[in-house]
mmCIF file with all atom_site columns, C-alpha atoms in Angstrom:
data_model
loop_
_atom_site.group_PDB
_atom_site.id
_atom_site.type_symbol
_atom_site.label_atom_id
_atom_site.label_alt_id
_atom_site.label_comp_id
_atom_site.label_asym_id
_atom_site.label_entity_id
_atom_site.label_seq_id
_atom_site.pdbx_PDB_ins_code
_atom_site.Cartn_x
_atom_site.Cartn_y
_atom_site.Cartn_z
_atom_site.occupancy
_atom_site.B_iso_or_equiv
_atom_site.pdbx_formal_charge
_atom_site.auth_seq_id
_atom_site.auth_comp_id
_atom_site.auth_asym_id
_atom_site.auth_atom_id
_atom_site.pdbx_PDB_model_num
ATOM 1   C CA . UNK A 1 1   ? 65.377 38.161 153.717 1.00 0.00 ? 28  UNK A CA 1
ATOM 2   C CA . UNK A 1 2   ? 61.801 38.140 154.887 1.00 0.00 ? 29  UNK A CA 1
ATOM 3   C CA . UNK A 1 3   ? 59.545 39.830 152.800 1.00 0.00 ? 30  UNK A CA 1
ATOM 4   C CA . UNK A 1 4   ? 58.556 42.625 154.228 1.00 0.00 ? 31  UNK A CA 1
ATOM 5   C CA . UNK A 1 5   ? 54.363 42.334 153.787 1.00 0.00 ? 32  UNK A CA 1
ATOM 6   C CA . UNK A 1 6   ? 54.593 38.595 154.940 1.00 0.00 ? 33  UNK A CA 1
ATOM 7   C CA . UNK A 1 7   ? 53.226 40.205 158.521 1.00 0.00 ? 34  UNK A CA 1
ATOM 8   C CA . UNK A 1 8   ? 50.512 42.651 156.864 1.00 0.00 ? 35  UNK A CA 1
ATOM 9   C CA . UNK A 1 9   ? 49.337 39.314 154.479 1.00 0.00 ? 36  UNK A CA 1
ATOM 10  C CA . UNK A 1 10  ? 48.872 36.946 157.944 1.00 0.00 ? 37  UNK A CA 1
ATOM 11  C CA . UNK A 1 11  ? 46.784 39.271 159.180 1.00 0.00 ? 38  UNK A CA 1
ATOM 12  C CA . UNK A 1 12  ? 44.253 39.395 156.328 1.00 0.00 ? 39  UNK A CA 1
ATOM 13  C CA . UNK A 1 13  ? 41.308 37.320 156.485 1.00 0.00 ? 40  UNK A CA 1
ATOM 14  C CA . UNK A 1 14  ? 40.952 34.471 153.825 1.00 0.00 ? 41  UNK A CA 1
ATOM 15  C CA . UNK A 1 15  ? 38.470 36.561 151.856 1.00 0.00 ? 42  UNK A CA 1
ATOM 16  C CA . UNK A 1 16  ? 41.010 39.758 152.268 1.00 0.00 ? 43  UNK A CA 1
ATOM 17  C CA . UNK A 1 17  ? 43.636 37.430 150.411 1.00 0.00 ? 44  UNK A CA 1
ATOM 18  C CA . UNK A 1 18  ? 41.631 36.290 147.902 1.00 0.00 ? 45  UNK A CA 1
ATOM 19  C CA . UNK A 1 19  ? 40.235 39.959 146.907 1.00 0.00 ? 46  UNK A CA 1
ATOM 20  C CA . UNK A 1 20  ? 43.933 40.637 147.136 1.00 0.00 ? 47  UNK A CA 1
ATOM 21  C CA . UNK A 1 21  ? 45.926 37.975 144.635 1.00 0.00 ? 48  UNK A CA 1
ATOM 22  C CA . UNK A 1 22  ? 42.450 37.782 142.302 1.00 0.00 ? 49  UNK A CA 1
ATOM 23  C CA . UNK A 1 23  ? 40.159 41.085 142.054 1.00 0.00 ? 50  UNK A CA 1
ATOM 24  C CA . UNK A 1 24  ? 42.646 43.877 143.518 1.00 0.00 ? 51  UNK A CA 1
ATOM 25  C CA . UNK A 1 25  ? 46.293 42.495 141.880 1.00 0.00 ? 52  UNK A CA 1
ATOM 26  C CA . UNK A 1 26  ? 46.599 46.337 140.323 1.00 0.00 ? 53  UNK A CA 1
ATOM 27  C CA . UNK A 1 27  ? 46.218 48.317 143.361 1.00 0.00 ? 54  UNK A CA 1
ATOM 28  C CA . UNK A 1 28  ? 49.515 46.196 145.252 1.00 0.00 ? 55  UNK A CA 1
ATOM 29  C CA . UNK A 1 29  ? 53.069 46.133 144.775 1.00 0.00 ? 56  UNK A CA 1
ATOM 30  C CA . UNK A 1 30  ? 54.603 43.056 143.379 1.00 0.00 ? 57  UNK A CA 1
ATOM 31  C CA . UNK A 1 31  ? 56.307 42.620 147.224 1.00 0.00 ? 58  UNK A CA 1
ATOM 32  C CA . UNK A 1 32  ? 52.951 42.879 148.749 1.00 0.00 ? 59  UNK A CA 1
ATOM 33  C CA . UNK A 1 33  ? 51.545 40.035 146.154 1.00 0.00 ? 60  UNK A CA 1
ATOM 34  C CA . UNK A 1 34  ? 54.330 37.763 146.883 1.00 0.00 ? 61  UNK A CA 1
ATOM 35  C CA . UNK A 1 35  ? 53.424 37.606 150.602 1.00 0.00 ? 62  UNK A CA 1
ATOM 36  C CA . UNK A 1 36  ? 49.993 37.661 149.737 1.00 0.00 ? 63  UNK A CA 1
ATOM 37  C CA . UNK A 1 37  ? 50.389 34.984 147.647 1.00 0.00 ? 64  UNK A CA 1
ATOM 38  C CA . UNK A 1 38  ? 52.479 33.177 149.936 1.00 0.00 ? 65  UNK A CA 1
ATOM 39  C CA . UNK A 1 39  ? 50.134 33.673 153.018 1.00 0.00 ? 66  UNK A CA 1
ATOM 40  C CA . UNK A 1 40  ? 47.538 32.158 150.172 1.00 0.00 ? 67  UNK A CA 1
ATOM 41  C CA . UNK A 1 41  ? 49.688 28.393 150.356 1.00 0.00 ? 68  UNK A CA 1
ATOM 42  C CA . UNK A 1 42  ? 50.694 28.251 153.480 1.00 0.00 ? 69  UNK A CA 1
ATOM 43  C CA . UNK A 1 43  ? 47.506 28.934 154.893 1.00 0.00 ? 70  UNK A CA 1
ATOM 44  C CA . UNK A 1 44  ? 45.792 26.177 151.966 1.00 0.00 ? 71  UNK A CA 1
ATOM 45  C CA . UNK A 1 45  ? 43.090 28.021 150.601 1.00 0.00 ? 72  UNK A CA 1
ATOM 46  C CA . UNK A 1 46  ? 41.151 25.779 148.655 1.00 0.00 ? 73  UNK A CA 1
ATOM 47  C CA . UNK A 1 47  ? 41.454 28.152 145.185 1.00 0.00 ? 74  UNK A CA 1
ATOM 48  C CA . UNK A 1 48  ? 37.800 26.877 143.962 1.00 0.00 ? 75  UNK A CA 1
ATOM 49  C CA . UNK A 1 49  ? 36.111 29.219 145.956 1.00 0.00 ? 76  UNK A CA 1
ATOM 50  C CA . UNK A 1 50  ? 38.407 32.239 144.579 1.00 0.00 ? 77  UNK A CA 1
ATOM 51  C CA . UNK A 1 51  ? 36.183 32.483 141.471 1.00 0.00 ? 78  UNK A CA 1
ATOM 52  C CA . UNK A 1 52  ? 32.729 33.156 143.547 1.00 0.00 ? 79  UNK A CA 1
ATOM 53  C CA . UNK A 1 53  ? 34.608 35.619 145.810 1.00 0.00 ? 80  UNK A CA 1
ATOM 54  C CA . UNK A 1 54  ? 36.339 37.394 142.403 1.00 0.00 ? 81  UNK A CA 1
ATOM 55  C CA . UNK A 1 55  ? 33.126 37.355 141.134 1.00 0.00 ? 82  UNK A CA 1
ATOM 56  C CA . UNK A 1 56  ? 31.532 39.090 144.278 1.00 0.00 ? 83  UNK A CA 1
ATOM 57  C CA . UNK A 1 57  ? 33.772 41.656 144.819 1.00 0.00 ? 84  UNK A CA 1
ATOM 58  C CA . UNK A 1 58  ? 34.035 42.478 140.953 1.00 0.00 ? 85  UNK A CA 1
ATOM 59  C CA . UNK A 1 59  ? 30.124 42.792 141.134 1.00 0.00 ? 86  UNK A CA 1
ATOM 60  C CA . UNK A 1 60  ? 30.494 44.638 144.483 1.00 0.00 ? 87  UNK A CA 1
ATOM 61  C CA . UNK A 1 61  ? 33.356 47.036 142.591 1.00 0.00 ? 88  UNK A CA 1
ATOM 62  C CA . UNK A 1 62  ? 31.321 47.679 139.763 1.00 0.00 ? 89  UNK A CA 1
ATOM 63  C CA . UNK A 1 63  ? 28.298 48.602 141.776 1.00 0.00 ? 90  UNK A CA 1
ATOM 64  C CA . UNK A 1 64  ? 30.572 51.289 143.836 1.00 0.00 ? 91  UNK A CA 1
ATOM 65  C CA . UNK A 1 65  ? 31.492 52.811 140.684 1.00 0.00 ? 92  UNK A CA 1
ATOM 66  C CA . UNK A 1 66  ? 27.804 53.024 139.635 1.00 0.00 ? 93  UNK A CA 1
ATOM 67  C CA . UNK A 1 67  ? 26.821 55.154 143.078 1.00 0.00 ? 94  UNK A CA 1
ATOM 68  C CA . UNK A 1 68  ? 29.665 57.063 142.624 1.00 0.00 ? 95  UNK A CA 1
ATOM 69  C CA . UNK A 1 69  ? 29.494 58.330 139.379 1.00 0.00 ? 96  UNK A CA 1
ATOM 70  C CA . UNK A 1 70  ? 26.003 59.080 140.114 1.00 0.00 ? 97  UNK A CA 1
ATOM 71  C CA . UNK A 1 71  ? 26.872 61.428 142.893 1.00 0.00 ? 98  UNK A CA 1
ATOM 72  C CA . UNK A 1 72  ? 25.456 64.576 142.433 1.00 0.00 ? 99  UNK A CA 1
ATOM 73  C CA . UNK A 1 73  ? 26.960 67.932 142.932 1.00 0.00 ? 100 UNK A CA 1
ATOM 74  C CA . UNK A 1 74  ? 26.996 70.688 144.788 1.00 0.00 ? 101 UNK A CA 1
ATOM 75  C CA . UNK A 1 75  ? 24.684 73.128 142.987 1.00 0.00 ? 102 UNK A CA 1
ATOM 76  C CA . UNK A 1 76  ? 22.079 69.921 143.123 1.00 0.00 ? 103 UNK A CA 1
ATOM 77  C CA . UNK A 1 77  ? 22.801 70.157 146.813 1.00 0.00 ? 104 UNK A CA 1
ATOM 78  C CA . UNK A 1 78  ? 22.165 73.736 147.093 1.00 0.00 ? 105 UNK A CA 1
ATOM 79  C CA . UNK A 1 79  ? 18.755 73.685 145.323 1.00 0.00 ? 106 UNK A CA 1
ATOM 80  C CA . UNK A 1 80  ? 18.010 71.016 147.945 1.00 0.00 ? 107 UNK A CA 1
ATOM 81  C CA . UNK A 1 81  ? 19.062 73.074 150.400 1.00 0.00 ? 108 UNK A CA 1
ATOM 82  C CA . UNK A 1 82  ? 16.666 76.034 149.227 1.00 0.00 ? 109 UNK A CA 1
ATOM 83  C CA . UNK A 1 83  ? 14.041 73.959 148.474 1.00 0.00 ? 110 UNK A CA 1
ATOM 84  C CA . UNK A 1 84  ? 14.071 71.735 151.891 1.00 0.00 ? 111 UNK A CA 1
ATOM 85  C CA . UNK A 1 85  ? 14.873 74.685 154.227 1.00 0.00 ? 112 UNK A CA 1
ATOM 86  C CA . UNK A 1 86  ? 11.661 76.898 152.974 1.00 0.00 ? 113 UNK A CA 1
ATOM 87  C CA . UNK A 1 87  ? 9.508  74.164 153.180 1.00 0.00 ? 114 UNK A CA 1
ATOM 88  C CA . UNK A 1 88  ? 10.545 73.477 157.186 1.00 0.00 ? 115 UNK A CA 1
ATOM 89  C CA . UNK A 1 89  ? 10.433 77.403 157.773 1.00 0.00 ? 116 UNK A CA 1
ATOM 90  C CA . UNK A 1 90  ? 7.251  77.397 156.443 1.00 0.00 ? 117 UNK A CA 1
ATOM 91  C CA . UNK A 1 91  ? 6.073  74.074 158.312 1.00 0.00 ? 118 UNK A CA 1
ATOM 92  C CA . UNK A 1 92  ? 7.626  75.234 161.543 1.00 0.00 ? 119 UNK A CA 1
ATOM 93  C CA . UNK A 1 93  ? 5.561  78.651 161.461 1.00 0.00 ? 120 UNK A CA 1
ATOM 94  C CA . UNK A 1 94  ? 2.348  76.947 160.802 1.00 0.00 ? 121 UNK A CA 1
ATOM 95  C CA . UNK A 1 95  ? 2.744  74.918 163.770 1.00 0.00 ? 122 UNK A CA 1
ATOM 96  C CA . UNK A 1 96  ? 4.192  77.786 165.803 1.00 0.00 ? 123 UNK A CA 1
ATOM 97  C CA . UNK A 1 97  ? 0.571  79.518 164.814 1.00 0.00 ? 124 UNK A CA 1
ATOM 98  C CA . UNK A 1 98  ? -1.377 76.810 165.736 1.00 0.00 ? 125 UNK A CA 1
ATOM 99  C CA . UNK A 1 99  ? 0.419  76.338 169.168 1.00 0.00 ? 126 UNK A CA 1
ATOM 100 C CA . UNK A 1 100 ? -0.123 79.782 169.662 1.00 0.00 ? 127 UNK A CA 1
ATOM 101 C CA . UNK A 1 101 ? -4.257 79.493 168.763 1.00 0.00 ? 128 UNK A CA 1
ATOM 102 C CA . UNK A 1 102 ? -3.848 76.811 171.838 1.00 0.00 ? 129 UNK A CA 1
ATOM 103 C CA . UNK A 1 103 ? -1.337 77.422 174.635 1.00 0.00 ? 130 UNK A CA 1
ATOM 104 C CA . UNK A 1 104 ? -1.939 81.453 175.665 1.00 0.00 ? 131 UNK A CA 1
ATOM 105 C CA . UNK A 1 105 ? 1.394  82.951 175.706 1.00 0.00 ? 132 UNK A CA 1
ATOM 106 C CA . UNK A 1 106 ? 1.265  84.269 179.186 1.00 0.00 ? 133 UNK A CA 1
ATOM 107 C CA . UNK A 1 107 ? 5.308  83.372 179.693 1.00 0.00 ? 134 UNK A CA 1
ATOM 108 C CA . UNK A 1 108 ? 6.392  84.893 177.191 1.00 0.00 ? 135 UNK A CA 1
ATOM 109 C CA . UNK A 1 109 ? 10.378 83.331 178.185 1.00 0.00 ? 136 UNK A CA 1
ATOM 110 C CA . UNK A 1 110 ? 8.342  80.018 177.910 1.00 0.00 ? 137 UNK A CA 1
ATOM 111 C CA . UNK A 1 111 ? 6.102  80.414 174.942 1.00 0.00 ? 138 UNK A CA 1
ATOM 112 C CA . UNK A 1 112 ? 9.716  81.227 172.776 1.00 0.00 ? 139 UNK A CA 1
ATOM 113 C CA . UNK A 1 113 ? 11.273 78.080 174.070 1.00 0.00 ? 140 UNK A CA 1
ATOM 114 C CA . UNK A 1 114 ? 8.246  76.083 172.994 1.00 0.00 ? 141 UNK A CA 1
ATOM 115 C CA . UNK A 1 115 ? 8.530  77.575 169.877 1.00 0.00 ? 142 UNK A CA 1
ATOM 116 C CA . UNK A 1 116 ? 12.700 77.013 169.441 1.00 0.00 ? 143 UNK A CA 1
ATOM 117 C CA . UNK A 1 117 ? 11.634 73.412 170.117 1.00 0.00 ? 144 UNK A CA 1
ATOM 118 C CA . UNK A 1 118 ? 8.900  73.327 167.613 1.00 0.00 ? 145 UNK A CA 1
ATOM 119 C CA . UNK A 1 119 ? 11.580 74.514 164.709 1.00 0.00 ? 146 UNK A CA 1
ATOM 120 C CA . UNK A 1 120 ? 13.977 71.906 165.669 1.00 0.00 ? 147 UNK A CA 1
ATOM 121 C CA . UNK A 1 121 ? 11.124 68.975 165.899 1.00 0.00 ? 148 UNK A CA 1
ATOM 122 C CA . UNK A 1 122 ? 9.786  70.477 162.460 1.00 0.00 ? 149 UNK A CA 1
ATOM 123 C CA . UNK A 1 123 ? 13.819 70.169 161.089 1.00 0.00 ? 150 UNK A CA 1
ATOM 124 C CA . UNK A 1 124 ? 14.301 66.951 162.165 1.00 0.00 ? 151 UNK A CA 1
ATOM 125 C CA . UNK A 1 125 ? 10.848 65.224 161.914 1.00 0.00 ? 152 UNK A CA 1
ATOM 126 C CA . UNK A 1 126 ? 10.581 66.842 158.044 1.00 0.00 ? 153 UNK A CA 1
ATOM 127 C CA . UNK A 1 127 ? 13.961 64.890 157.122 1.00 0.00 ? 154 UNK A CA 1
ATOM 128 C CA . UNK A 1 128 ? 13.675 61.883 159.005 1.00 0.00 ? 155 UNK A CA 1
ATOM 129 C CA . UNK A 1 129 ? 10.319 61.456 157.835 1.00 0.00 ? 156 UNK A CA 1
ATOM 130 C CA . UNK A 1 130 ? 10.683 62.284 154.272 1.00 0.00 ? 157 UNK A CA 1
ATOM 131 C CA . UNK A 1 131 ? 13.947 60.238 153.688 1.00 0.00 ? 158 UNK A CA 1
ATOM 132 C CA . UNK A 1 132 ? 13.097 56.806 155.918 1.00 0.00 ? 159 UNK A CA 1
ATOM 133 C CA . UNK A 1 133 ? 9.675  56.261 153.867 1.00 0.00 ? 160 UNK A CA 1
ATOM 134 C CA . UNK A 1 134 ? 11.100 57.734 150.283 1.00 0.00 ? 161 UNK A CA 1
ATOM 135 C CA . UNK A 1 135 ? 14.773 58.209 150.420 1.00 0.00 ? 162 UNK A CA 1
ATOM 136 C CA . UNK A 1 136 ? 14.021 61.710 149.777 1.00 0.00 ? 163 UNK A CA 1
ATOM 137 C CA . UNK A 1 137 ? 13.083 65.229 150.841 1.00 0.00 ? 164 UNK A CA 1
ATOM 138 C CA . UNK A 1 138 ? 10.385 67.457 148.689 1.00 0.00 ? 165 UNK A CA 1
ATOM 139 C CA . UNK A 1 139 ? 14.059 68.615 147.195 1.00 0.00 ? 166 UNK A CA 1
ATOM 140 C CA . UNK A 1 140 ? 15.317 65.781 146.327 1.00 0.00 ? 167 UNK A CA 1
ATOM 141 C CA . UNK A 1 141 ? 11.903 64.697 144.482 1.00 0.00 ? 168 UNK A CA 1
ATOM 142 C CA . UNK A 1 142 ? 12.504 67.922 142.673 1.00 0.00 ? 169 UNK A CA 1
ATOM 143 C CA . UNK A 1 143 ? 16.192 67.476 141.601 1.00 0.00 ? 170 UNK A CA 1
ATOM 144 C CA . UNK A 1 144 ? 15.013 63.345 140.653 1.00 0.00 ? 171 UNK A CA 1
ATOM 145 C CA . UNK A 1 145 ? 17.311 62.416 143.645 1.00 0.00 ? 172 UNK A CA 1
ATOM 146 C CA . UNK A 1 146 ? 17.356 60.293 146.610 1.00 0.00 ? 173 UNK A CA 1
ATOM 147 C CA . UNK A 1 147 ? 19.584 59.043 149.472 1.00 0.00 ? 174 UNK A CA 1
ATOM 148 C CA . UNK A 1 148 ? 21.433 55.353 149.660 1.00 0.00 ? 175 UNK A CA 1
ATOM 149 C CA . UNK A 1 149 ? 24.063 54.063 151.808 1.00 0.00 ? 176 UNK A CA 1
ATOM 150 C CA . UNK A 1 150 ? 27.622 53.832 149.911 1.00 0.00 ? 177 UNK A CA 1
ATOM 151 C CA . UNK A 1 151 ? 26.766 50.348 148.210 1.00 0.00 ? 178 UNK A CA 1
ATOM 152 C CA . UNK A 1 152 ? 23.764 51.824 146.883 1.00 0.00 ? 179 UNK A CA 1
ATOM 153 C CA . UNK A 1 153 ? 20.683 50.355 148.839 1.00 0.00 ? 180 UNK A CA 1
ATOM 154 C CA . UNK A 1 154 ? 18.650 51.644 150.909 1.00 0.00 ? 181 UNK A CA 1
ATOM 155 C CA . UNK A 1 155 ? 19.471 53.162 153.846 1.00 0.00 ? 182 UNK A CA 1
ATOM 156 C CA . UNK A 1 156 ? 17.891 51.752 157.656 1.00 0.00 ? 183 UNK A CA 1
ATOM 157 C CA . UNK A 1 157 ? 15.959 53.847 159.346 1.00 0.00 ? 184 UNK A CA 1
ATOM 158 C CA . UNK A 1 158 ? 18.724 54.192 162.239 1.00 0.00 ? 185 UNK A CA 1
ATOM 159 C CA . UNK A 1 159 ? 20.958 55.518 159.371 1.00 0.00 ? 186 UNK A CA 1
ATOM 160 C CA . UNK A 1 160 ? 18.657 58.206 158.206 1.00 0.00 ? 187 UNK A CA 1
ATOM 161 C CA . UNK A 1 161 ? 17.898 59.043 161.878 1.00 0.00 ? 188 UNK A CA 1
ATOM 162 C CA . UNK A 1 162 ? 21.557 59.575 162.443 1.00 0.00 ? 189 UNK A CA 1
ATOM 163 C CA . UNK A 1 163 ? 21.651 61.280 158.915 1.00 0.00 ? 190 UNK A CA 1
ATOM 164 C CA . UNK A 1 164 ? 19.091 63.920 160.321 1.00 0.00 ? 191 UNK A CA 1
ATOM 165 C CA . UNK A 1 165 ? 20.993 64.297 163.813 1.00 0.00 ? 192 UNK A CA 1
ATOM 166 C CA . UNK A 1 166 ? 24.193 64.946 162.275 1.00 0.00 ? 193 UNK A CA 1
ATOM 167 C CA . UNK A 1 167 ? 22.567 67.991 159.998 1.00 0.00 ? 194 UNK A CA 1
ATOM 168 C CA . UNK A 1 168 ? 22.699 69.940 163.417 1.00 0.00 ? 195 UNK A CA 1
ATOM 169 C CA . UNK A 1 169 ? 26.712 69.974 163.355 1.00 0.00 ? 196 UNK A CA 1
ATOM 170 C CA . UNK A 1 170 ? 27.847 73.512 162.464 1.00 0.00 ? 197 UNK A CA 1
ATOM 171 C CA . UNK A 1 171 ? 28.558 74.014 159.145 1.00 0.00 ? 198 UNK A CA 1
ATOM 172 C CA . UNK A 1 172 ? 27.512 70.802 158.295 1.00 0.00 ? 199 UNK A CA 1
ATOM 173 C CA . UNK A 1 173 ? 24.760 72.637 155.276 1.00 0.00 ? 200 UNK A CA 1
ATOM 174 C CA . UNK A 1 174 ? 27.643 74.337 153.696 1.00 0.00 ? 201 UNK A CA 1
ATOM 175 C CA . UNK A 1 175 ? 30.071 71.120 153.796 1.00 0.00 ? 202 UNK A CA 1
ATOM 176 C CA . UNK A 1 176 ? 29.022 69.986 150.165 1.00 0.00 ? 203 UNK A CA 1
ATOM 177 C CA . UNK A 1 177 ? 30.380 73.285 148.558 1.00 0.00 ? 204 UNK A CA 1
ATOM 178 C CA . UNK A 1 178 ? 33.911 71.938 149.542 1.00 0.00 ? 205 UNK A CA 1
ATOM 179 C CA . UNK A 1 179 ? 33.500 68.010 149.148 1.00 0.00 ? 206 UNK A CA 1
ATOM 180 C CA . UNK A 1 180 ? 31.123 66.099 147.437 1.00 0.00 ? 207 UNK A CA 1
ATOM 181 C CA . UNK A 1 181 ? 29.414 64.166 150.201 1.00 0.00 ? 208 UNK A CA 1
ATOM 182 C CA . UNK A 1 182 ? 28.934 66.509 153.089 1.00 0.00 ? 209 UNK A CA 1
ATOM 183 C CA . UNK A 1 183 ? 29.413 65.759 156.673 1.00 0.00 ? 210 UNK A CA 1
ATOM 184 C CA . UNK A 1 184 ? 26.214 64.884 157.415 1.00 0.00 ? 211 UNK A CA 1
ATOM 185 C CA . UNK A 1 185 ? 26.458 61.944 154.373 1.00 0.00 ? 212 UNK A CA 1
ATOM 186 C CA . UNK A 1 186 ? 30.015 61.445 155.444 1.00 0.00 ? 213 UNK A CA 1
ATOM 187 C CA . UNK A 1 187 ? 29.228 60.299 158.981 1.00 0.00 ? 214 UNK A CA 1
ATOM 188 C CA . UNK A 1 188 ? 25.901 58.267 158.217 1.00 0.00 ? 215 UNK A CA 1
ATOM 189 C CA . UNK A 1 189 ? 27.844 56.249 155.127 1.00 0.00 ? 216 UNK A CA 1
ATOM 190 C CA . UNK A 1 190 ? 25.378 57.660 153.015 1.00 0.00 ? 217 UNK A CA 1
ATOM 191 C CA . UNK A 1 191 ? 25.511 59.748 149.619 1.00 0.00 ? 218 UNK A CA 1
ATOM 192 C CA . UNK A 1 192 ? 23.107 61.620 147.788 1.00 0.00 ? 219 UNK A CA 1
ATOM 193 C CA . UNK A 1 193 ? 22.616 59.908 143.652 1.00 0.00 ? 220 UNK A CA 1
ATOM 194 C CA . UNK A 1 194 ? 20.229 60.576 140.715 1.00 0.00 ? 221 UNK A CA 1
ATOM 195 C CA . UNK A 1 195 ? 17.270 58.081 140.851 1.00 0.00 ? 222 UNK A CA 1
ATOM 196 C CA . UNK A 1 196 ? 18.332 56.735 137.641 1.00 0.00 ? 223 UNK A CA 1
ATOM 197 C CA . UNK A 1 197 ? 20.503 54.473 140.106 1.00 0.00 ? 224 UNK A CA 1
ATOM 198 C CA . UNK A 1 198 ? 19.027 51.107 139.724 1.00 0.00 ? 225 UNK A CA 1
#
């Protein structure tokens, strides 16, 4: 009878297998390590290159396991939530005053869309900013915390722009009260960690 992985195995790359029979042998079945290990002959993989690629993923395991035990938690969210949201209010009405010192507010139905756009361009240019040249907001340099993609380095600067973009999805502030990364690190493959990381 044909084993019943033998399809799922083919399908893995050679790396896959090798993470697979060497590295990750505790997380399969004993069927699913027979195919693998099958796939692993047939296929000829020449076994002297399964030490550097145990050796990679056990360094690329253990560094997972660092970022994610140095998640923080909620309440550390919440202070940064405090923290970062009165410093845009505040930013966003000092740049609402000195708009209004320029432009005279004649249209009034304009002047308060000028000003909506101002507090969304103070949001998103205070956290893009912040986090693409330190990794952090003024809360997170409070809380000794900063923002890395899920391997632990740095995030790009697209990934912190979408990081700031997806902020604007509903609910997204509240979403780290029920998990531990929040939507907004969920969908940019980032997390929030103590600086202590490295």
């Amino acid at each position: 009878m044909e084993n019943e992985f033998a399809k799922v195995m083919s399908e893995r790359t050679d790396e896959e297998l090798i993470k697979i029979v060497t590295v990750e042998r505790d997380k399969y079945n004993p069927t699913a390590l027979e195919a693998a290990d099958t796939e692993v002959e047939k296929r000829n993989i020449d076994t002297s290159t399964f030490q550097e690629i145990r050796e990679k993923a056990t360094t690329e395991k253990i560094q997972k396991q660092k970022v994610d035990s140095s998640v923080v938690g909620s309440g550390t969210r919440f202070m940064h939530l405090l923290i970062d949201w009165a410093i845009w209010i505040v930013l966003s009405f000092v740049l609402s005053f000195i708009v209004g010192l320029i432009v005279n507010p004649i249209n009034l139905g304009l002047y308060q869309i000028v000003i909506y756009i101002l507090f969304l361009g103070a949001f998103l240019g205070y956290y893009a900013f912040m986090e693409i040249m330190f990794q952090k907001t003024i809360g997170k340099f409070v809380t000794k915390t900063k923002v890395v993609k899920m391997d632990g380095s740095k995030p790009e600067s697209s990934d912190i722009i979408a990081r700031t973009f997806y902020r604007l999805i509903p609910f997204d502030r509240l979403s780290f009260l029920f998990v531990r990364n929040g939507i907004h690190d969920y969908l940019s493959k980032t997390k929030v960690v103590r600086d202590n990381l490295d």
